[in-house]
Amino acid sequence: MAPQPLKGVRVLELARVLAGPWSGQLLADLGADVVKVERAGVGDDTRQWGPPFLTGADGGDLGAAYYHATNRGKRSIAVNFEDAEGQALVRRLAAHADVVIENFKVGGLVKYGLDHASLRADHPALIWCSITGFGQNGPYAPRPGYDFMIQGLGGVMSLTGDPQGEPVKAGIAIADLFTGMYATVAILAALQGRRDSGVGCHIDMALLDTQVAVLSNQAMNYLVSGENPQRVGNAHVNVAPYQVFPAQDGHFIIASGTDPQFAHICDVLGLSELAQDPRYRHNADRIRHREELAALLAARTATFARDDILARLTAAGVPVGPINRLNDVFADPQVIHRGLRMDLPHPGVAGGSVPGVRSPIVMDGEPVVARRASPELGADGDDVRADPNWGGTAG
């Protein structure tokens, strides 16, 4: 049985696409009862974001893979926000929730009477987490926010890509995902704070805030030096050699972070003299002479088969690795051993289960992950309406 540290916590998710649902899924993995409220007849936008689509037992589709990547462990209820009955149901559910997660535009819930000020006035213990592109205030607050534009606006695209090519976004929606993670941290902190005060709070999460916050060392490099960091492709702006190198039959990664590791690289490649060369002896020297050093190392790594040089450098204690495609990732013995792929039972799916990737959290040797597949639209409406924990009258 997976640990459920949040068992008994009720979360009402009025969110769609990625950042909000990512937080809701993580809370479900941790044991919370997460009820996802979706628009009747439409559902979460990502149900249509395919192909690929999950195939149902009847041959039809059960929503895009994207949707199933971020809604594990939840119950779905379909609601018409435009009518009084739907609004009353959401109010009732919020009255029995510990946490509400929503990602409507700023002020978007006011017209339904379902905004945080209205609902928290009667339920001061409620923890309300709003997720928007730009936050609840400021000149950009009314604007819609999407991950791609936030990666550009928030600076990360100026740091990624080949220096001779165009700026490049990350291959996953990092602004959304990080915002979902930070939202979860904030919610957990608010739950802890409420234990002492008895009062909830309004959490204001913005994609742009998060993207700027996770610029990490690159932001500090700029703030300390006053100089814009330059794109360095697959190299590292602060450490060398820390990049992709060629082999006879492909490419691989060397991620050397110390002077002794650099010396080991030189020994394996038969270039021991480089470790004593004053141009390369220390990391700061190697950064100043990055390009010429990379050329010297690459000329030698290109003479080895990839798996051979990986084995030699690994044996010497150097951090190295292949550049895997996803079929390689899920066939990797460490990934298999850690059980990162999971298959959740679902009778409506062809094959009887929904594949997925488990939460990376492990407590006392047990993965912390919900064992319930992502729900079909409105599948749990009757159960949620009748659930006494959510204000219903079962039986």
Tab-separated table of C-alpha atoms in Angstrom:
chain	number	residue	atom	x	y	z
A	1	MET	CA	0.000	0.000	0.000
A	2	ALA	CA	1.421	3.367	-1.010
A	3	PRO	CA	1.894	5.886	1.819
A	4	GLN	CA	-0.908	8.458	2.025
A	5	PRO	CA	0.346	11.321	4.193
A	6	LEU	CA	-2.491	13.592	2.981
A	7	LYS	CA	-5.301	11.088	3.580
A	8	GLY	CA	-8.370	13.007	4.704
A	9	VAL	CA	-7.415	16.235	2.919
A	10	ARG	CA	-10.041	17.287	0.372
A	11	VAL	CA	-8.965	19.205	-2.739
A	12	LEU	CA	-11.358	20.801	-5.209
A	13	GLU	CA	-9.659	21.299	-8.564
A	14	LEU	CA	-11.170	23.953	-10.811
A	15	ALA	CA	-8.165	23.817	-13.116
A	16	ARG	CA	-7.315	22.599	-16.572
A	17	VAL	CA	-4.331	22.003	-18.879
A	18	LEU	CA	-1.134	21.580	-16.852
A	19	ALA	CA	0.054	23.721	-13.928
A	20	GLY	CA	-3.081	23.356	-11.769
A	21	PRO	CA	-3.770	19.713	-12.656
A	22	TRP	CA	-0.081	18.881	-12.076
A	23	SER	CA	-0.415	20.183	-8.521
A	24	GLY	CA	-3.705	18.314	-8.080
A	25	GLN	CA	-2.156	15.074	-9.298
A	26	LEU	CA	0.756	15.393	-6.886
A	27	LEU	CA	-1.650	16.022	-3.991
A	28	ALA	CA	-3.624	12.933	-5.085
A	29	ASP	CA	-0.390	10.926	-5.152
A	30	LEU	CA	0.181	12.061	-1.564
A	31	GLY	CA	-3.224	10.693	-0.564
A	32	ALA	CA	-5.590	13.668	-0.874
A	33	ASP	CA	-9.131	13.191	-2.186
A	34	VAL	CA	-9.020	15.349	-5.316
A	35	VAL	CA	-12.299	16.145	-7.084
A	36	LYS	CA	-11.735	17.614	-10.536
A	37	VAL	CA	-14.566	19.874	-11.681
A	38	GLU	CA	-14.785	19.979	-15.484
A	39	ARG	CA	-17.068	21.846	-17.829
A	40	ALA	CA	-19.997	19.662	-18.828
A	41	GLY	CA	-19.674	18.297	-22.349
A	42	VAL	CA	-16.177	19.735	-22.812
A	43	GLY	CA	-13.914	18.735	-19.965
A	44	ASP	CA	-10.283	19.659	-19.528
A	45	ASP	CA	-8.848	21.152	-22.726
A	46	THR	CA	-6.122	18.516	-22.782
A	47	ARG	CA	-8.632	15.705	-23.350
A	48	GLN	CA	-8.483	16.867	-26.992
A	49	TRP	CA	-4.733	17.562	-27.174
A	50	GLY	CA	-3.741	14.617	-29.331
A	51	PRO	CA	-2.865	12.404	-30.982
A	52	PRO	CA	-2.007	10.065	-29.451
A	53	PHE	CA	-5.279	9.147	-27.770
A	54	LEU	CA	-5.883	6.367	-25.278
A	55	THR	CA	-7.891	3.596	-26.938
A	56	GLY	CA	-11.030	2.415	-25.169
A	57	ALA	CA	-12.097	-1.198	-24.877
A	58	ASP	CA	-14.804	-0.452	-27.462
A	59	GLY	CA	-12.258	0.961	-29.929
A	60	GLY	CA	-13.154	4.577	-29.268
A	61	ASP	CA	-10.814	7.118	-27.704
A	62	LEU	CA	-10.684	7.931	-23.999
A	63	GLY	CA	-8.897	11.234	-24.271
A	64	ALA	CA	-5.434	12.347	-25.263
A	65	ALA	CA	-2.317	10.957	-23.637
A	66	TYR	CA	-1.590	14.521	-22.480
A	67	TYR	CA	-4.694	14.498	-20.261
A	68	HIS	CA	-3.771	11.153	-18.730
A	69	ALA	CA	-0.276	12.410	-17.921
A	70	THR	CA	-1.584	14.856	-15.334
A	71	ASN	CA	-4.883	13.625	-13.859
A	72	ARG	CA	-4.074	10.364	-12.119
A	73	GLY	CA	-5.778	9.688	-8.787
A	74	LYS	CA	-8.666	12.151	-9.169
A	75	ARG	CA	-12.434	11.914	-9.389
A	76	SER	CA	-14.197	13.847	-12.164
A	77	ILE	CA	-17.485	15.675	-11.927
A	78	ALA	CA	-19.001	17.578	-14.872
A	79	VAL	CA	-20.614	20.940	-14.053
A	80	ASN	CA	-22.228	23.719	-16.041
A	81	PHE	CA	-20.721	26.867	-14.530
A	82	GLU	CA	-23.313	29.015	-16.317
A	83	ASP	CA	-26.387	27.757	-14.451
A	84	ALA	CA	-27.449	28.238	-10.871
A	85	GLU	CA	-27.490	24.529	-10.086
A	86	GLY	CA	-23.889	24.067	-11.202
A	87	GLN	CA	-22.748	27.121	-9.259
A	88	ALA	CA	-24.550	25.904	-6.127
A	89	LEU	CA	-22.840	22.528	-6.415
A	90	VAL	CA	-19.392	24.113	-6.687
A	91	ARG	CA	-20.171	26.284	-3.633
A	92	ARG	CA	-21.213	23.215	-1.672
A	93	LEU	CA	-18.080	21.320	-2.631
A	94	ALA	CA	-15.869	24.304	-1.788
A	95	ALA	CA	-17.555	24.551	1.613
A	96	HIS	CA	-16.323	21.041	2.412
A	97	ALA	CA	-12.895	21.356	0.792
A	98	ASP	CA	-9.618	22.050	2.509
A	99	VAL	CA	-8.029	23.347	-0.684
A	100	VAL	CA	-9.283	24.846	-3.949
A	101	ILE	CA	-6.972	25.007	-6.973
A	102	GLU	CA	-8.112	27.167	-9.883
A	103	ASN	CA	-6.541	28.681	-12.962
A	104	PHE	CA	-9.249	31.004	-14.287
A	105	LYS	CA	-8.175	34.393	-15.596
A	106	VAL	CA	-7.985	37.079	-12.915
A	107	GLY	CA	-11.592	37.868	-11.982
A	108	GLY	CA	-12.938	35.054	-14.148
A	109	LEU	CA	-14.847	33.385	-11.310
A	110	VAL	CA	-16.439	36.589	-10.000
A	111	LYS	CA	-19.324	36.469	-12.486
A	112	TYR	CA	-20.270	33.037	-11.128
A	113	GLY	CA	-19.953	34.115	-7.506
A	114	LEU	CA	-17.237	31.474	-7.126
A	115	ASP	CA	-14.185	33.678	-6.582
A	116	HIS	CA	-11.932	33.256	-3.562
A	117	ALA	CA	-13.159	36.388	-1.780
A	118	SER	CA	-16.782	35.244	-1.978
A	119	LEU	CA	-16.171	31.688	-0.860
A	120	ARG	CA	-13.532	32.355	1.788
A	121	ALA	CA	-15.757	34.951	3.425
A	122	ASP	CA	-17.972	32.090	4.641
A	123	HIS	CA	-15.168	29.547	4.961
A	124	PRO	CA	-12.089	31.276	6.406
A	125	ALA	CA	-10.228	27.982	6.849
A	126	LEU	CA	-10.254	27.377	3.087
A	127	ILE	CA	-6.877	27.392	1.337
A	128	TRP	CA	-7.315	28.868	-2.132
A	129	CYS	CA	-4.592	28.541	-4.763
A	130	SER	CA	-4.942	30.698	-7.874
A	131	ILE	CA	-2.634	29.908	-10.804
A	132	THR	CA	-2.379	32.426	-13.642
A	133	GLY	CA	0.148	33.529	-16.214
A	134	PHE	CA	1.115	36.763	-14.482
A	135	GLY	CA	-0.390	36.816	-10.991
A	136	GLN	CA	-3.312	38.633	-9.411
A	137	ASN	CA	-1.886	42.134	-9.855
A	138	GLY	CA	0.454	44.142	-12.044
A	139	PRO	CA	0.178	45.495	-15.605
A	140	TYR	CA	0.078	42.021	-17.198
A	141	ALA	CA	-2.425	40.477	-14.762
A	142	PRO	CA	-5.382	40.427	-17.218
A	143	ARG	CA	-3.393	38.701	-19.954
A	144	PRO	CA	-3.635	34.979	-20.715
A	145	GLY	CA	-0.385	33.138	-20.062
A	146	TYR	CA	0.938	30.050	-21.834
A	147	ASP	CA	4.109	28.155	-21.077
A	148	PHE	CA	5.833	28.828	-24.416
A	149	MET	CA	5.427	32.594	-24.226
A	150	ILE	CA	6.436	32.546	-20.553
A	151	GLN	CA	9.667	30.698	-21.390
A	152	GLY	CA	10.462	33.510	-23.800
A	153	LEU	CA	9.336	36.371	-21.586
A	154	GLY	CA	10.940	34.848	-18.486
A	155	GLY	CA	14.384	34.638	-20.049
A	156	VAL	CA	15.041	30.913	-20.250
A	157	MET	CA	14.889	30.818	-24.047
A	158	SER	CA	17.755	33.312	-24.193
A	159	LEU	CA	19.834	30.632	-22.451
A	160	THR	CA	18.944	27.548	-24.509
A	161	GLY	CA	19.869	26.544	-28.024
A	162	ASP	CA	22.898	26.682	-30.266
A	163	PRO	CA	24.645	30.076	-30.062
A	164	GLN	CA	24.536	30.297	-33.863
A	165	GLY	CA	20.871	29.325	-34.134
A	166	GLU	CA	17.555	30.603	-32.860
A	167	PRO	CA	16.572	30.545	-29.170
A	168	VAL	CA	14.954	27.237	-28.198
A	169	LYS	CA	12.286	26.365	-25.644
A	170	ALA	CA	12.582	23.318	-23.407
A	171	GLY	CA	10.996	20.144	-24.773
A	172	ILE	CA	8.561	20.033	-21.845
A	173	ALA	CA	6.442	22.821	-20.348
A	174	ILE	CA	8.859	23.792	-17.605
A	175	ALA	CA	7.044	26.982	-16.532
A	176	ASP	CA	3.802	25.045	-16.056
A	177	LEU	CA	5.453	22.099	-14.334
A	178	PHE	CA	7.551	24.184	-11.961
A	179	THR	CA	4.502	26.316	-11.144
A	180	GLY	CA	2.546	23.178	-10.297
A	181	MET	CA	5.374	22.024	-8.033
A	182	TYR	CA	5.727	25.385	-6.285
A	183	ALA	CA	1.938	25.550	-5.882
A	184	THR	CA	2.022	22.180	-4.144
A	185	VAL	CA	4.775	23.335	-1.795
A	186	ALA	CA	2.740	26.441	-0.970
A	187	ILE	CA	-0.417	24.384	-0.357
A	188	LEU	CA	1.413	22.012	1.981
A	189	ALA	CA	2.872	24.965	3.884
A	190	ALA	CA	-0.593	26.548	4.138
A	191	LEU	CA	-2.059	23.301	5.491
A	192	GLN	CA	0.651	23.242	8.144
A	193	GLY	CA	0.080	26.908	8.993
A	194	ARG	CA	-3.656	26.341	9.314
A	195	ARG	CA	-3.069	23.750	12.031
A	196	ASP	CA	-1.932	26.542	14.335
A	197	SER	CA	-4.071	29.452	13.161
A	198	GLY	CA	-7.238	27.747	11.968
A	199	VAL	CA	-7.232	30.168	9.048
A	200	GLY	CA	-6.557	29.442	5.405
A	201	CYS	CA	-5.037	31.804	2.848
A	202	HIS	CA	-5.047	32.873	-0.781
A	203	ILE	CA	-2.005	31.578	-2.686
A	204	ASP	CA	-1.136	33.630	-5.775
A	205	MET	CA	0.991	31.576	-8.201
A	206	ALA	CA	2.150	33.028	-11.532
A	207	LEU	CA	3.911	31.252	-14.381
A	208	LEU	CA	6.141	34.271	-15.000
A	209	ASP	CA	7.142	34.527	-11.323
A	210	THR	CA	8.068	30.860	-11.334
A	211	GLN	CA	10.029	31.009	-14.581
A	212	VAL	CA	12.087	33.949	-13.331
A	213	ALA	CA	12.623	32.243	-9.963
A	214	VAL	CA	14.057	29.076	-11.529
A	215	LEU	CA	16.645	30.956	-13.589
A	216	SER	CA	18.782	30.061	-10.546
A	217	ASN	CA	22.533	30.366	-11.216
A	218	GLN	CA	21.966	32.119	-14.538
A	219	ALA	CA	20.004	34.881	-12.816
A	220	MET	CA	22.730	35.252	-10.198
A	221	ASN	CA	25.415	35.311	-12.892
A	222	TYR	CA	23.615	38.293	-14.426
A	223	LEU	CA	22.872	40.050	-11.126
A	224	VAL	CA	26.482	39.726	-9.963
A	225	SER	CA	28.219	40.535	-13.261
A	226	GLY	CA	25.693	42.811	-14.961
A	227	GLU	CA	26.272	40.846	-18.176
A	228	ASN	CA	23.665	38.844	-20.056
A	229	PRO	CA	24.569	35.134	-20.155
A	230	GLN	CA	25.158	33.860	-23.670
A	231	ARG	CA	23.750	30.692	-25.191
A	232	VAL	CA	26.382	27.954	-25.062
A	233	GLY	CA	24.424	25.092	-26.608
A	234	ASN	CA	24.971	21.895	-24.661
A	235	ALA	CA	27.874	23.315	-22.687
A	236	HIS	CA	27.591	24.691	-19.140
A	237	VAL	CA	28.060	28.390	-18.541
A	238	ASN	CA	29.936	27.852	-15.242
A	239	VAL	CA	31.618	24.427	-15.513
A	240	ALA	CA	33.868	22.717	-18.091
A	241	PRO	CA	34.090	20.146	-19.561
A	242	TYR	CA	30.339	19.733	-19.141
A	243	GLN	CA	28.772	19.077	-22.536
A	244	VAL	CA	28.067	16.661	-25.363
A	245	PHE	CA	31.035	14.933	-27.032
A	246	PRO	CA	31.235	12.774	-30.153
A	247	ALA	CA	32.033	9.076	-30.273
A	248	GLN	CA	32.556	6.845	-33.308
A	249	ASP	CA	28.908	5.810	-33.296
A	250	GLY	CA	26.996	8.710	-31.744
A	251	HIS	CA	27.241	11.216	-28.951
A	252	PHE	CA	27.410	11.117	-25.171
A	253	ILE	CA	27.617	13.469	-22.197
A	254	ILE	CA	30.540	14.325	-19.940
A	255	ALA	CA	29.427	16.226	-16.823
A	256	SER	CA	32.691	16.924	-15.029
A	257	GLY	CA	32.328	19.198	-12.023
A	258	THR	CA	35.753	19.039	-10.332
A	259	ASP	CA	39.432	19.333	-11.138
A	260	PRO	CA	40.153	15.689	-10.117
A	261	GLN	CA	37.382	14.483	-12.445
A	262	PHE	CA	38.961	16.459	-15.273
A	263	ALA	CA	42.295	14.787	-14.545
A	264	HIS	CA	40.598	11.372	-14.761
A	265	ILE	CA	39.100	12.306	-18.139
A	266	CYS	CA	42.539	13.253	-19.417
A	267	ASP	CA	44.038	9.995	-18.162
A	268	VAL	CA	41.364	7.863	-19.853
A	269	LEU	CA	41.775	9.757	-23.128
A	270	GLY	CA	45.561	9.578	-23.045
A	271	LEU	CA	45.841	13.338	-22.592
A	272	SER	CA	47.292	13.478	-19.073
A	273	GLU	CA	49.409	16.500	-19.923
A	274	LEU	CA	46.263	18.640	-20.301
A	275	ALA	CA	45.465	18.282	-16.606
A	276	GLN	CA	48.745	20.049	-15.779
A	277	ASP	CA	48.496	22.682	-18.492
A	278	PRO	CA	47.933	26.081	-16.792
A	279	ARG	CA	45.248	26.867	-19.381
A	280	TYR	CA	43.128	23.949	-18.128
A	281	ARG	CA	44.293	23.092	-14.598
A	282	HIS	CA	41.383	24.716	-12.761
A	283	ASN	CA	37.732	25.170	-13.703
A	284	ALA	CA	37.988	28.946	-14.155
A	285	ASP	CA	40.899	28.369	-16.549
A	286	ARG	CA	38.914	25.789	-18.486
A	287	ILE	CA	35.965	28.185	-18.828
A	288	ARG	CA	38.263	30.861	-20.286
A	289	HIS	CA	39.635	28.336	-22.798
A	290	ARG	CA	36.435	26.336	-23.230
A	291	GLU	CA	36.358	26.065	-27.017
A	292	GLU	CA	39.946	24.967	-27.571
A	293	LEU	CA	39.718	22.450	-24.719
A	294	ALA	CA	36.478	21.003	-26.092
A	295	ALA	CA	38.095	20.598	-29.507
A	296	LEU	CA	41.072	18.724	-28.027
A	297	LEU	CA	38.847	16.376	-26.034
A	298	ALA	CA	36.392	15.824	-28.884
A	299	ALA	CA	39.186	14.826	-31.286
A	300	ARG	CA	40.081	12.011	-28.866
A	301	THR	CA	36.579	10.905	-27.790
A	302	ALA	CA	35.642	10.525	-31.467
A	303	THR	CA	38.132	7.644	-31.740
A	304	PHE	CA	36.191	5.495	-29.218
A	305	ALA	CA	32.965	3.538	-29.586
A	306	ARG	CA	30.324	5.196	-27.434
A	307	ASP	CA	29.714	2.320	-25.025
A	308	ASP	CA	33.460	1.761	-24.652
A	309	ILE	CA	34.248	5.340	-23.661
A	310	LEU	CA	31.222	5.438	-21.359
A	311	ALA	CA	32.456	2.309	-19.578
A	312	ARG	CA	36.024	3.626	-19.263
A	313	LEU	CA	34.997	7.003	-17.905
A	314	THR	CA	32.439	5.488	-15.536
A	315	ALA	CA	35.102	3.162	-14.139
A	316	ALA	CA	37.322	6.209	-13.563
A	317	GLY	CA	34.591	7.921	-11.525
A	318	VAL	CA	33.647	10.512	-14.130
A	319	PRO	CA	29.933	11.443	-14.426
A	320	VAL	CA	28.960	10.449	-17.972
A	321	GLY	CA	25.880	9.171	-19.736
A	322	PRO	CA	24.220	8.373	-23.044
A	323	ILE	CA	21.651	10.572	-24.783
A	324	ASN	CA	18.607	8.321	-24.642
A	325	ARG	CA	15.422	8.415	-26.628
A	326	LEU	CA	12.300	7.558	-24.652
A	327	ASN	CA	12.355	3.912	-25.728
A	328	ASP	CA	15.876	3.750	-24.257
A	329	VAL	CA	14.737	5.504	-21.072
A	330	PHE	CA	11.975	3.021	-20.315
A	331	ALA	CA	14.270	0.086	-21.167
A	332	ASP	CA	17.034	1.371	-18.882
A	333	PRO	CA	17.753	-1.088	-16.036
A	334	GLN	CA	17.766	1.636	-13.372
A	335	VAL	CA	14.436	3.053	-14.574
A	336	ILE	CA	12.984	-0.468	-14.613
A	337	HIS	CA	14.378	-1.265	-11.156
A	338	ARG	CA	12.887	1.919	-9.680
A	339	GLY	CA	9.497	1.120	-11.216
A	340	LEU	CA	9.071	4.495	-12.884
A	341	ARG	CA	6.643	3.101	-15.435
A	342	MET	CA	3.343	2.119	-13.911
A	343	ASP	CA	0.171	0.588	-15.346
A	344	LEU	CA	-3.058	1.499	-13.559
A	345	PRO	CA	-6.123	-0.745	-13.943
A	346	HIS	CA	-8.974	0.722	-15.994
A	347	PRO	CA	-11.702	-1.608	-17.321
A	348	GLY	CA	-12.735	0.845	-20.034
A	349	VAL	CA	-9.303	0.858	-21.694
A	350	ALA	CA	-8.099	-1.552	-24.367
A	351	GLY	CA	-5.703	-3.899	-22.557
A	352	GLY	CA	-7.261	-3.095	-19.188
A	353	SER	CA	-4.793	-0.511	-17.919
A	354	VAL	CA	-3.493	3.022	-18.436
A	355	PRO	CA	0.300	3.360	-18.690
A	356	GLY	CA	1.980	6.213	-16.904
A	357	VAL	CA	4.981	7.505	-14.988
A	358	ARG	CA	4.880	7.344	-11.207
A	359	SER	CA	5.638	10.187	-8.848
A	360	PRO	CA	9.384	10.260	-8.049
A	361	ILE	CA	8.652	10.467	-4.299
A	362	VAL	CA	9.579	7.401	-2.224
A	363	MET	CA	8.878	7.237	1.521
A	364	ASP	CA	10.240	4.441	3.701
A	365	GLY	CA	10.943	2.431	0.579
A	366	GLU	CA	7.426	2.794	-0.862
A	367	PRO	CA	6.582	4.919	-3.927
A	368	VAL	CA	4.079	7.653	-3.098
A	369	VAL	CA	1.626	7.523	-5.982
A	370	ALA	CA	-2.122	7.289	-6.518
A	371	ARG	CA	-3.271	3.887	-7.748
A	372	ARG	CA	-6.339	5.211	-9.546
A	373	ALA	CA	-6.237	5.927	-13.283
A	374	SER	CA	-7.237	9.347	-14.603
A	375	PRO	CA	-11.044	9.628	-14.739
A	376	GLU	CA	-13.383	9.800	-17.682
A	377	LEU	CA	-15.311	13.065	-17.934
A	378	GLY	CA	-17.960	13.201	-15.196
A	379	ALA	CA	-17.430	9.539	-14.290
A	380	ASP	CA	-17.674	10.199	-10.550
A	381	GLY	CA	-20.511	12.733	-10.545
A	382	ASP	CA	-23.012	10.593	-8.653
A	383	ASP	CA	-20.447	9.408	-6.101
A	384	VAL	CA	-19.177	12.923	-5.385
A	385	ARG	CA	-22.686	14.381	-5.108
A	386	ALA	CA	-23.603	11.691	-2.584
A	387	ASP	CA	-20.309	11.673	-0.659
A	388	PRO	CA	-20.955	12.923	2.900
A	389	ASN	CA	-17.370	14.181	3.102
A	390	TRP	CA	-18.336	16.645	0.383
A	391	GLY	CA	-21.696	17.589	1.871
A	392	GLY	CA	-23.766	14.842	0.244
A	393	THR	CA	-26.193	12.436	1.851
A	394	ALA	CA	-25.127	8.931	0.870
A	395	GLY	CA	-27.623	6.131	0.884
